[in-house]
């Protein structure tokens, strides 16, 4: 059980972030004019929550595994 994260998780996080930026840019370029500023802010916040939830779901298993290892071993050098 290593403390290093799997490279798949790192690449997935980078890809999720880039896709979010791309989709937000496309939204602003094509669709933002027909909505009010409040609705555009709501789209931004909702998209941020969705991306955050996906990232959390991706990283929580790795974090819990390494936290349990550190707790059982007694390693306080976190």
PDB file of C-alpha atoms in Angstrom:
ATOM      1  CA  UNK A   1       0.000   0.000   0.000  1.00  0.00           C
ATOM      2  CA  UNK A   2       1.901   2.993  -1.257  1.00  0.00           C
ATOM      3  CA  UNK A   3       1.251   6.597  -0.374  1.00  0.00           C
ATOM      4  CA  UNK A   4       1.762   7.707  -3.974  1.00  0.00           C
ATOM      5  CA  UNK A   5      -1.510   8.201  -5.866  1.00  0.00           C
ATOM      6  CA  UNK A   6      -2.139   6.192  -8.983  1.00  0.00           C
ATOM      7  CA  UNK A   7      -1.323   8.066 -12.155  1.00  0.00           C
ATOM      8  CA  UNK A   8      -4.804   7.270 -13.485  1.00  0.00           C
ATOM      9  CA  UNK A   9      -6.329   9.431 -10.762  1.00  0.00           C
ATOM     10  CA  UNK A  10      -3.974  12.296 -11.474  1.00  0.00           C
ATOM     11  CA  UNK A  11      -4.623  12.196 -15.218  1.00  0.00           C
ATOM     12  CA  UNK A  12      -8.370  11.868 -14.653  1.00  0.00           C
ATOM     13  CA  UNK A  13      -8.349  14.950 -12.425  1.00  0.00           C
ATOM     14  CA  UNK A  14      -6.430  16.954 -15.023  1.00  0.00           C
ATOM     15  CA  UNK A  15      -8.776  15.815 -17.801  1.00  0.00           C
ATOM     16  CA  UNK A  16     -11.851  16.639 -15.696  1.00  0.00           C
ATOM     17  CA  UNK A  17     -10.510  20.136 -15.047  1.00  0.00           C
ATOM     18  CA  UNK A  18      -9.677  20.760 -18.689  1.00  0.00           C
ATOM     19  CA  UNK A  19     -13.060  19.474 -19.865  1.00  0.00           C
ATOM     20  CA  UNK A  20     -14.748  21.722 -17.317  1.00  0.00           C
ATOM     21  CA  UNK A  21     -12.846  24.758 -18.595  1.00  0.00           C
ATOM     22  CA  UNK A  22     -13.661  23.818 -22.189  1.00  0.00           C
ATOM     23  CA  UNK A  23     -17.365  23.353 -21.477  1.00  0.00           C
ATOM     24  CA  UNK A  24     -17.504  26.601 -19.499  1.00  0.00           C
ATOM     25  CA  UNK A  25     -15.810  28.454 -22.354  1.00  0.00           C
ATOM     26  CA  UNK A  26     -18.228  26.984 -24.873  1.00  0.00           C
ATOM     27  CA  UNK A  27     -21.135  27.934 -22.628  1.00  0.00           C
ATOM     28  CA  UNK A  28     -19.923  31.510 -22.361  1.00  0.00           C
ATOM     29  CA  UNK A  29     -19.268  31.777 -26.088  1.00  0.00           C
ATOM     30  CA  UNK A  30     -22.470  30.231 -27.423  1.00  0.00           C
ATOM     31  CA  UNK A  31     -25.181  30.325 -24.749  1.00  0.00           C
ATOM     32  CA  UNK A  32     -24.440  33.000 -22.140  1.00  0.00           C
ATOM     33  CA  UNK A  33     -25.969  35.903 -24.060  1.00  0.00           C
ATOM     34  CA  UNK A  34     -29.482  34.504 -23.939  1.00  0.00           C
ATOM     35  CA  UNK A  35     -29.430  34.148 -20.129  1.00  0.00           C
ATOM     36  CA  UNK A  36     -29.250  36.746 -17.358  1.00  0.00           C
ATOM     37  CA  UNK A  37     -26.142  37.259 -15.242  1.00  0.00           C
ATOM     38  CA  UNK A  38     -27.779  35.431 -12.320  1.00  0.00           C
ATOM     39  CA  UNK A  39     -28.537  32.407 -14.496  1.00  0.00           C
ATOM     40  CA  UNK A  40     -24.975  32.391 -15.833  1.00  0.00           C
ATOM     41  CA  UNK A  41     -23.610  32.528 -12.292  1.00  0.00           C
ATOM     42  CA  UNK A  42     -25.922  29.634 -11.391  1.00  0.00           C
ATOM     43  CA  UNK A  43     -24.592  27.593 -14.326  1.00  0.00           C
ATOM     44  CA  UNK A  44     -21.033  28.312 -13.164  1.00  0.00           C
ATOM     45  CA  UNK A  45     -21.754  27.287  -9.578  1.00  0.00           C
ATOM     46  CA  UNK A  46     -23.673  24.139 -10.555  1.00  0.00           C
ATOM     47  CA  UNK A  47     -20.911  23.075 -12.939  1.00  0.00           C
ATOM     48  CA  UNK A  48     -18.314  23.702 -10.223  1.00  0.00           C
ATOM     49  CA  UNK A  49     -20.291  21.563  -7.762  1.00  0.00           C
ATOM     50  CA  UNK A  50     -20.564  18.737 -10.323  1.00  0.00           C
ATOM     51  CA  UNK A  51     -16.832  18.820 -11.090  1.00  0.00           C
ATOM     52  CA  UNK A  52     -16.043  18.952  -7.375  1.00  0.00           C
ATOM     53  CA  UNK A  53     -18.283  15.970  -6.655  1.00  0.00           C
ATOM     54  CA  UNK A  54     -16.643  13.936  -9.415  1.00  0.00           C
ATOM     55  CA  UNK A  55     -13.168  14.822  -8.142  1.00  0.00           C
ATOM     56  CA  UNK A  56     -14.096  14.002  -4.556  1.00  0.00           C
ATOM     57  CA  UNK A  57     -15.581  10.667  -5.616  1.00  0.00           C
ATOM     58  CA  UNK A  58     -12.364   9.955  -7.496  1.00  0.00           C
ATOM     59  CA  UNK A  59      -9.982  10.787  -4.637  1.00  0.00           C
ATOM     60  CA  UNK A  60     -11.842   9.685  -1.479  1.00  0.00           C
ATOM     61  CA  UNK A  61     -11.049   5.951  -1.846  1.00  0.00           C
ATOM     62  CA  UNK A  62      -7.323   6.665  -2.154  1.00  0.00           C
ATOM     63  CA  UNK A  63      -7.422   9.120   0.741  1.00  0.00           C
ATOM     64  CA  UNK A  64      -9.321   6.762   3.028  1.00  0.00           C
ATOM     65  CA  UNK A  65      -6.964   3.911   2.258  1.00  0.00           C
ATOM     66  CA  UNK A  66      -3.885   5.965   3.063  1.00  0.00           C
ATOM     67  CA  UNK A  67      -5.445   7.530   6.136  1.00  0.00           C
ATOM     68  CA  UNK A  68      -6.250   4.083   7.541  1.00  0.00           C
ATOM     69  CA  UNK A  69      -2.711   2.912   6.826  1.00  0.00           C
ATOM     70  CA  UNK A  70      -1.232   5.909   8.645  1.00  0.00           C
ATOM     71  CA  UNK A  71      -3.629   5.431  11.559  1.00  0.00           C
ATOM     72  CA  UNK A  72      -2.846   1.725  11.940  1.00  0.00           C
ATOM     73  CA  UNK A  73       0.908   2.161  11.636  1.00  0.00           C
ATOM     74  CA  UNK A  74       0.971   5.185  13.886  1.00  0.00           C
ATOM     75  CA  UNK A  75       2.844   7.331  11.389  1.00  0.00           C
ATOM     76  CA  UNK A  76       2.437  10.960  12.414  1.00  0.00           C
ATOM     77  CA  UNK A  77       4.530  12.420   9.586  1.00  0.00           C
ATOM     78  CA  UNK A  78       1.516  13.324   7.465  1.00  0.00           C
TER      79      UNK A  78
END
